[in-house]
Short mmCIF file of C-alpha atoms and ligand atoms in Angstrom, two decimals:
data_model
loop_
_atom_site.label_atom_id
_atom_site.label_comp_id
_atom_site.label_asym_id
_atom_site.label_seq_id
_atom_site.Cartn_x
_atom_site.Cartn_y
_atom_site.Cartn_z
CA MET A 26 37.54 -19.56 -8.65
CA ASP A 27 37.15 -20.07 -4.91
CA VAL A 28 36.94 -16.65 -3.33
CA SER A 29 35.91 -13.23 -4.59
CA ILE A 30 36.72 -10.19 -2.46
CA VAL A 31 34.28 -7.36 -3.18
CA VAL A 32 35.20 -3.85 -2.08
CA PRO A 33 33.17 -0.68 -2.71
CA ILE A 34 35.42 2.30 -3.33
CA TYR A 35 34.30 5.90 -3.15
CA ASN A 36 37.08 8.46 -2.89
CA GLU A 37 39.62 6.27 -1.13
CA TYR A 38 42.72 7.60 -2.93
CA GLU A 39 45.16 7.27 -0.03
CA ASN A 40 43.72 3.98 1.14
CA LEU A 41 43.90 2.06 -2.14
CA PRO A 42 47.62 1.12 -2.19
CA LEU A 43 47.48 0.18 1.51
CA LEU A 44 44.32 -1.83 0.96
CA TYR A 45 45.97 -3.70 -1.86
CA GLU A 46 49.05 -4.49 0.25
CA GLN A 47 46.95 -5.75 3.13
CA LEU A 48 44.74 -7.83 0.86
CA VAL A 49 47.59 -9.41 -1.05
CA GLY A 50 49.27 -10.32 2.22
CA VAL A 51 46.20 -12.33 3.15
CA LEU A 52 45.32 -13.70 -0.30
CA ASP A 53 48.76 -15.18 -0.76
CA THR A 54 48.30 -17.27 2.36
CA LEU A 55 44.78 -18.47 1.49
CA GLU A 56 45.83 -21.23 -0.89
CA ARG A 57 42.60 -20.76 -2.85
CA GLY A 58 41.89 -19.18 -6.23
CA CYS A 59 41.06 -15.52 -5.60
CA GLU A 60 39.84 -12.44 -7.36
CA VAL A 61 39.48 -8.94 -6.00
CA LEU A 62 36.59 -6.90 -7.32
CA LEU A 63 37.01 -3.20 -6.70
CA VAL A 64 33.83 -1.30 -7.47
CA ASP A 65 34.52 2.37 -8.03
CA ASP A 66 31.33 4.14 -7.04
CA GLY A 67 31.98 7.30 -9.04
CA SER A 68 35.11 8.49 -7.21
CA THR A 69 36.26 12.01 -8.01
CA ASP A 70 39.54 12.18 -6.09
CA GLY A 71 41.82 10.36 -8.50
CA SER A 72 41.12 6.88 -7.17
CA GLU A 73 40.42 5.93 -10.76
CA ALA A 74 44.08 6.16 -11.79
CA ARG A 75 45.12 4.11 -8.81
CA LEU A 76 42.55 1.45 -9.62
CA ARG A 77 43.85 1.24 -13.20
CA GLU A 78 47.37 0.91 -11.86
CA LEU A 79 46.37 -1.95 -9.52
CA ALA A 80 44.50 -3.74 -12.30
CA ARG A 81 47.57 -3.46 -14.54
CA ARG A 82 49.89 -4.78 -11.87
CA ASP A 83 47.85 -7.75 -10.77
CA ASP A 84 45.36 -9.58 -12.95
CA ARG A 85 43.52 -10.91 -9.93
CA VAL A 86 42.30 -7.33 -9.46
CA LYS A 87 39.13 -6.54 -11.42
CA VAL A 88 37.69 -3.06 -11.51
CA VAL A 89 34.10 -1.98 -12.11
CA ARG A 90 33.61 1.72 -12.59
CA PHE A 91 30.21 3.31 -12.14
CA ARG A 92 29.29 6.32 -14.23
CA ARG A 93 28.47 8.28 -11.12
CA ASN A 94 28.10 7.82 -7.37
CA TYR A 95 25.22 5.43 -6.76
CA GLY A 96 25.91 4.57 -3.14
CA GLN A 97 27.46 1.71 -1.27
CA THR A 98 24.49 -0.63 -1.75
CA ALA A 99 24.65 -0.39 -5.54
CA ALA A 100 28.42 -0.84 -5.47
CA LEU A 101 28.11 -3.99 -3.36
CA GLN A 102 25.26 -5.33 -5.45
CA ALA A 103 27.29 -4.90 -8.64
CA GLY A 104 30.23 -6.70 -7.01
CA LEU A 105 28.05 -9.56 -5.82
CA GLN A 106 26.51 -10.02 -9.26
CA LEU A 107 29.85 -9.99 -11.06
CA ALA A 108 31.74 -12.19 -8.60
CA GLU A 109 32.77 -15.64 -9.82
CA GLY A 110 34.08 -17.16 -6.59
CA ASP A 111 32.09 -19.80 -4.74
CA VAL A 112 32.37 -17.62 -1.64
CA ILE A 113 32.21 -13.84 -1.68
CA VAL A 114 33.86 -11.72 0.97
CA THR A 115 32.69 -8.11 1.19
CA MET A 116 34.66 -5.46 3.02
CA ASP A 117 35.11 -1.67 3.20
CA GLY A 118 37.84 -0.02 1.21
CA ASP A 119 38.89 2.37 3.95
CA LEU A 120 41.04 -0.06 6.00
CA GLN A 121 38.53 -0.06 8.84
CA ASN A 122 37.92 -3.77 8.32
CA ASP A 123 40.89 -6.08 8.71
CA PRO A 124 41.53 -8.63 5.94
CA ARG A 125 43.25 -10.84 8.52
CA ASP A 126 39.75 -11.86 9.63
CA ILE A 127 39.05 -13.41 6.23
CA HIS A 128 40.75 -16.72 7.12
CA MET A 129 38.54 -17.24 10.12
CA MET A 130 35.40 -16.33 8.22
CA LEU A 131 36.16 -18.70 5.35
CA ASP A 132 36.75 -21.46 7.89
CA LYS A 133 33.24 -20.92 9.20
CA ILE A 134 31.84 -21.15 5.66
CA ASP A 135 33.75 -24.42 5.25
CA GLN A 136 32.07 -25.65 8.41
CA GLY A 137 28.72 -25.31 6.67
CA TYR A 138 27.50 -21.78 7.29
CA ASP A 139 26.12 -19.89 4.31
CA LEU A 140 26.81 -16.42 5.64
CA VAL A 141 29.27 -15.17 8.24
CA HIS A 142 28.91 -11.55 9.27
CA GLY A 143 31.18 -9.41 11.35
CA TRP A 144 30.49 -7.71 14.65
CA ARG A 145 32.69 -4.69 15.30
CA LYS A 146 32.58 -5.28 19.02
CA ASP A 147 35.36 -2.80 19.63
CA ARG A 148 34.25 -0.27 17.05
CA GLN A 149 36.62 2.63 16.42
CA ASP A 150 34.21 5.42 15.48
CA ALA A 151 32.84 8.47 17.30
CA TRP A 152 30.40 7.51 20.03
CA LEU A 153 27.70 10.17 19.95
CA ASN A 154 26.95 10.48 16.25
CA ARG A 155 28.02 7.04 15.01
CA ARG A 156 28.10 4.28 17.61
CA LEU A 157 25.10 5.30 19.67
CA PRO A 158 22.65 5.73 16.72
CA SER A 159 23.98 2.51 15.25
CA GLN A 160 23.39 0.63 18.53
CA LEU A 161 19.85 1.96 18.72
CA ALA A 162 19.17 1.07 15.08
CA ASN A 163 20.59 -2.44 15.53
CA TRP A 164 18.45 -2.96 18.62
CA LEU A 165 15.32 -1.78 16.83
CA ILE A 166 15.99 -3.85 13.72
CA SER A 167 16.73 -6.89 15.85
CA ARG A 168 13.43 -6.47 17.67
CA VAL A 169 11.33 -5.82 14.57
CA THR A 170 12.79 -8.60 12.41
CA ARG A 171 13.36 -11.01 15.32
CA PHE A 172 16.84 -11.66 13.98
CA PRO A 173 19.45 -11.63 16.75
CA ILE A 174 22.16 -9.24 15.65
CA HIS A 175 24.63 -6.80 17.19
CA ASP A 176 26.07 -5.04 14.19
CA LEU A 177 24.39 -4.79 10.84
CA GLY A 178 26.66 -2.04 9.63
CA CYS A 179 29.78 -4.17 9.37
CA THR A 180 30.59 -4.67 5.70
CA LEU A 181 33.02 -7.50 6.45
CA LYS A 182 31.05 -10.61 5.55
CA ALA A 183 31.58 -13.93 3.84
CA ILE A 184 28.67 -15.35 1.92
CA ARG A 185 28.12 -18.20 -0.49
CA ARG A 186 27.73 -16.84 -3.97
CA ASP A 187 24.46 -18.54 -4.89
CA ILE A 188 22.77 -16.92 -1.93
CA ALA A 189 24.42 -13.55 -2.45
CA GLN A 190 23.22 -13.44 -6.01
CA GLU A 191 19.62 -14.06 -5.02
CA LEU A 192 19.50 -10.91 -2.94
CA GLU A 193 17.94 -7.79 -4.35
CA LEU A 194 19.50 -4.76 -2.73
CA TYR A 195 18.21 -1.20 -3.08
CA GLY A 196 18.47 1.97 -1.05
CA GLU A 197 20.52 1.32 2.08
CA MET A 198 19.66 -2.32 1.98
CA HIS A 199 23.15 -3.76 2.03
CA ARG A 200 22.90 -3.47 5.82
CA PHE A 201 20.07 -5.98 5.80
CA ILE A 202 21.99 -8.63 3.87
CA PRO A 203 22.12 -11.12 6.80
CA ILE A 204 18.41 -10.67 7.50
CA LEU A 205 17.41 -10.98 3.84
CA ALA A 206 19.67 -14.00 3.38
CA HIS A 207 18.31 -15.59 6.56
CA ALA A 208 14.79 -15.12 5.19
CA ARG A 209 15.91 -17.13 2.15
CA GLY A 210 17.04 -19.95 4.42
CA ALA A 211 20.74 -19.08 4.78
CA ARG A 212 22.54 -20.43 7.85
CA CYS A 213 24.00 -17.28 9.38
CA LEU A 214 26.68 -16.78 12.00
CA GLU A 215 27.91 -13.61 13.66
CA VAL A 216 31.59 -13.41 14.52
CA VAL A 217 33.58 -10.71 16.32
CA THR A 218 35.89 -8.92 13.90
CA ARG A 219 38.60 -6.35 14.28
CA HIS A 220 37.96 -2.70 13.53
CA HIS A 221 40.32 0.19 13.02
CA ALA A 222 39.84 3.94 13.08
CA ARG A 223 39.84 5.61 9.69
CA GLN A 224 43.32 6.96 8.95
CA HIS A 225 42.83 8.50 5.52
CA GLY A 226 39.93 10.12 3.74
CA GLN A 227 36.54 10.82 5.25
CA THR A 228 33.48 8.87 6.21
CA LYS A 229 30.66 9.29 3.72
CA TYR A 230 27.93 9.09 6.28
CA GLY A 231 26.49 11.09 9.14
CA ILE A 232 23.58 10.90 11.52
CA SER A 233 21.03 11.23 8.70
CA ARG A 234 21.79 7.68 7.67
CA THR A 235 20.06 6.32 10.75
CA ILE A 236 16.76 7.79 9.55
CA ARG A 237 17.14 6.21 6.12
CA VAL A 238 18.00 2.87 7.68
CA VAL A 239 14.88 2.99 9.83
CA LEU A 240 12.77 3.73 6.73
CA ASP A 241 14.38 0.78 4.98
CA LEU A 242 13.50 -1.30 8.02
CA ILE A 243 9.80 -0.77 7.25
CA THR A 244 10.38 -2.05 3.73
CA VAL A 245 12.38 -5.02 4.96
CA LYS A 246 9.76 -5.95 7.54
CA TYR A 247 7.15 -5.85 4.79
CA LEU A 248 9.32 -7.94 2.46
CA LEU A 249 9.96 -10.52 5.16
CA SER A 250 6.47 -10.90 6.54
CA TYR A 251 3.95 -9.85 3.93
CA PHE A 252 5.52 -9.69 0.48
CA ALA A 253 4.18 -13.06 -0.65
CA SER A 254 0.75 -12.53 0.94
CA PRO A 255 -0.03 -8.81 1.36
CA MET A 256 -3.67 -9.56 2.15
CA LYS A 257 -2.50 -10.84 5.54
CA LEU A 258 -1.45 -7.32 6.43
CA PHE A 259 -3.93 -5.11 4.58
CA GLY A 260 -6.84 -7.49 5.08
CA ALA A 261 -6.24 -7.51 8.83
CA VAL A 262 -6.18 -3.73 8.97
CA GLY A 263 -9.25 -3.64 6.70
CA LEU A 264 -11.13 -5.99 9.05
CA ALA A 265 -10.16 -3.87 12.06
CA THR A 266 -11.44 -0.69 10.39
CA THR A 267 -14.64 -2.47 9.34
CA LEU A 268 -15.21 -3.50 12.94
CA LEU A 269 -14.57 0.04 14.11
CA ALA A 270 -17.02 1.40 11.54
CA LEU A 271 -19.72 -1.09 12.55
CA LEU A 272 -19.28 -0.25 16.23
CA ALA A 273 -19.52 3.44 15.43
CA LEU A 274 -22.65 2.84 13.36
CA ALA A 275 -24.25 0.76 16.11
CA GLY A 276 -23.38 3.55 18.55
CA THR A 277 -25.06 6.14 16.34
CA VAL A 278 -28.23 4.11 15.93
CA GLY A 279 -28.30 3.17 19.59
CA MET A 280 -27.94 6.80 20.67
CA LYS A 281 -30.76 7.73 18.26
CA ILE A 282 -33.14 5.10 19.65
CA PHE A 283 -32.38 5.34 23.37
CA ARG A 284 -31.15 8.90 23.77
CA SER A 285 -32.82 10.61 20.78
CA VAL A 286 -29.47 12.00 19.62
CA ASP A 287 -29.74 13.41 16.11
CA MET A 288 -27.87 11.02 13.77
CA THR A 289 -26.54 13.61 11.35
CA GLY A 290 -25.24 15.71 14.23
CA ASN A 291 -23.41 12.73 15.75
CA PRO A 292 -19.69 12.58 14.97
CA LEU A 293 -19.78 8.80 15.36
CA LEU A 294 -21.66 8.62 12.05
CA LEU A 295 -18.73 10.35 10.41
CA LEU A 296 -16.36 7.81 11.98
CA ALA A 297 -18.52 4.96 10.65
CA ALA A 298 -18.48 6.41 7.11
CA CYS A 299 -14.71 7.08 7.13
CA GLY A 300 -14.08 3.62 8.59
CA MET A 301 -16.00 1.91 5.79
CA VAL A 302 -14.19 3.91 3.09
CA ALA A 303 -10.80 3.15 4.69
CA ALA A 304 -11.67 -0.55 4.95
CA ILE A 305 -12.53 -0.73 1.27
CA GLN A 306 -9.20 0.89 0.46
CA PHE A 307 -7.22 -1.50 2.64
CA PHE A 308 -8.90 -4.51 1.06
CA SER A 309 -8.22 -3.13 -2.43
CA LEU A 310 -4.57 -2.53 -1.49
CA GLY A 311 -4.33 -6.12 -0.28
CA LEU A 312 -5.77 -7.42 -3.54
CA LEU A 313 -3.43 -5.27 -5.64
CA GLY A 314 -0.54 -6.55 -3.52
CA GLU A 315 -1.62 -10.14 -4.09
CA VAL A 316 -1.74 -9.55 -7.84
CA SER A 317 1.69 -7.90 -7.94
CA ALA A 318 3.22 -10.72 -5.86
CA ARG A 319 1.91 -13.17 -8.41
CA ILE A 320 3.36 -11.15 -11.28
CA TYR A 321 6.68 -10.85 -9.44
CA PHE A 322 7.03 -14.54 -8.74
CA ARG A 323 6.04 -15.57 -12.24
CA GLY A 324 9.58 -14.78 -13.42
CA ALA A 325 11.33 -18.12 -13.98
CA ASP A 326 14.27 -17.19 -11.78
CA ARG A 327 12.12 -16.08 -8.84
CA GLN A 328 10.57 -18.42 -6.35
CA HIS A 329 9.17 -17.59 -2.96
CA TYR A 330 11.11 -20.54 -1.64
CA ALA A 331 14.72 -21.68 -2.10
CA VAL A 332 15.87 -25.26 -2.57
CA ARG A 333 19.02 -26.41 -0.75
CA GLU A 334 19.45 -29.80 -2.36
CA LEU A 335 18.02 -32.04 -5.06
CA LEU A 336 18.52 -35.81 -4.92
CA ASN A 337 18.03 -38.18 -7.88
CA PHE A 338 16.73 -35.47 -10.19
CA GLU A 339 18.13 -36.18 -13.62
CA SER A 340 16.35 -33.81 -15.97
CA ALA A 341 18.12 -30.66 -16.97
CA HIS A 342 14.77 -28.91 -16.88
CA THR A 343 14.46 -29.37 -13.12
CA THR A 344 18.02 -28.53 -12.28
CA ALA A 345 17.88 -25.39 -14.44
CA ARG A 346 14.85 -24.26 -12.49
CA PHE A 347 16.74 -24.44 -9.22
CA PRO A 348 20.29 -23.34 -9.96
CA GLU A 349 20.78 -22.67 -6.22
CA ALA A 350 20.23 -26.30 -5.27
CA ARG A 351 23.15 -28.63 -4.60
CA ARG A 352 22.93 -31.96 -6.36
CA ALA A 353 24.13 -35.29 -5.07
CA ALA A 354 27.39 -36.13 -6.77
N1 UDP B 23 31.26 3.90 -0.21
C1 UDP B 23 30.78 3.76 -1.50
N2 UDP B 23 29.83 4.63 -1.97
C2 UDP B 23 29.30 5.61 -1.19
C3 UDP B 23 29.74 5.71 0.16
C4 UDP B 23 30.71 4.84 0.60
O1 UDP B 23 31.25 2.89 -2.25
O2 UDP B 23 28.44 6.36 -1.66
C5 UDP B 23 32.28 2.97 0.28
C6 UDP B 23 33.48 3.67 0.91
O3 UDP B 23 34.47 3.95 -0.04
C7 UDP B 23 33.96 2.62 1.89
C8 UDP B 23 32.67 1.92 2.34
O4 UDP B 23 31.72 2.22 1.31
O5 UDP B 23 34.79 1.66 1.28
C9 UDP B 23 32.19 2.40 3.69
O6 UDP B 23 32.08 3.80 3.70
P1 UDP B 23 32.47 4.66 4.99
O7 UDP B 23 33.80 4.26 5.49
O8 UDP B 23 32.28 6.09 4.64
O9 UDP B 23 31.35 4.22 6.02
P2 UDP B 23 31.54 4.06 7.61
O10 UDP B 23 32.67 3.09 7.82
O11 UDP B 23 31.88 5.42 8.10
O12 UDP B 23 30.22 3.55 8.06
MG1 MG B 24 34.48 3.28 7.13
#
């Protein structure tokens, strides 16, 4: 299998037949082995029957049905885990992405990129409640993670399967796929893709999504910068609070000696006490984080580094430890 197309589907009844037509039109010209994974994220509008129909008609179409609606991230994650193609293409099921871009994206993968993500430069959505918040969120995320990006919300992406399957996506985290993959050493490229207005069905999101994305950003920043060594974050804050507490204490004593200010009546003493307690808590949090990182990375399939290539390694033991690594032929 060369290419897996993964599409999350939630109440896209009218779009499904059109999506299939569009996809088949492109797949037939790809000259690669293809499968289409449609992940039904608990649709309630009759999409199910249409999915069954498509799966019956074409055995390249595989359908995963969730028990209930878990959200787009879960749907994408399931598709990524089940895909068998060397390259996975993800796209929306509402015809807003254009499968005609797939050719170009696969070419980029062939050129050596690990992940190619779309930029809906000419995005066809409402400005005030969709494009503006999205632009602000993208700008903020780009600043915080130092990853140059214009459009994280574009589902149209092509990604090598080994990298896709290393990602752990929760919450709204499918938007951070390029950033998470980049942190694992993926060579990423942003390309301008087409975008169409939604013709059928409704968008599942509103302005509230922006808030959830920003909260996820805090998590992602932590994962990127401090997950493997939490003491670097909590220890630094702990040291700062210790310093503050010591300054406050020195201030209290100094005011007692030189100005005869009553120590117990001096609010600085309170600051010193609170500062010390907070510092102890930050250090403890750092230690707990260090311990949990060690437990997390003890799993055989989890490393805090990723290997691109192994040369001259013969033993099955080594190669099994790094399934992601290419081996010299
Ligand atoms: N989707 C999903 N589960 C959800 C919400 C959305 O699988 O809980 C799918 C939806 O069917 C579509 C894609 O995710 O294929 C993008 O959703 P939508 O078009 O509503 O997002 P927008 O393009 O408005 O950002
Ligand atoms: Mg859409």
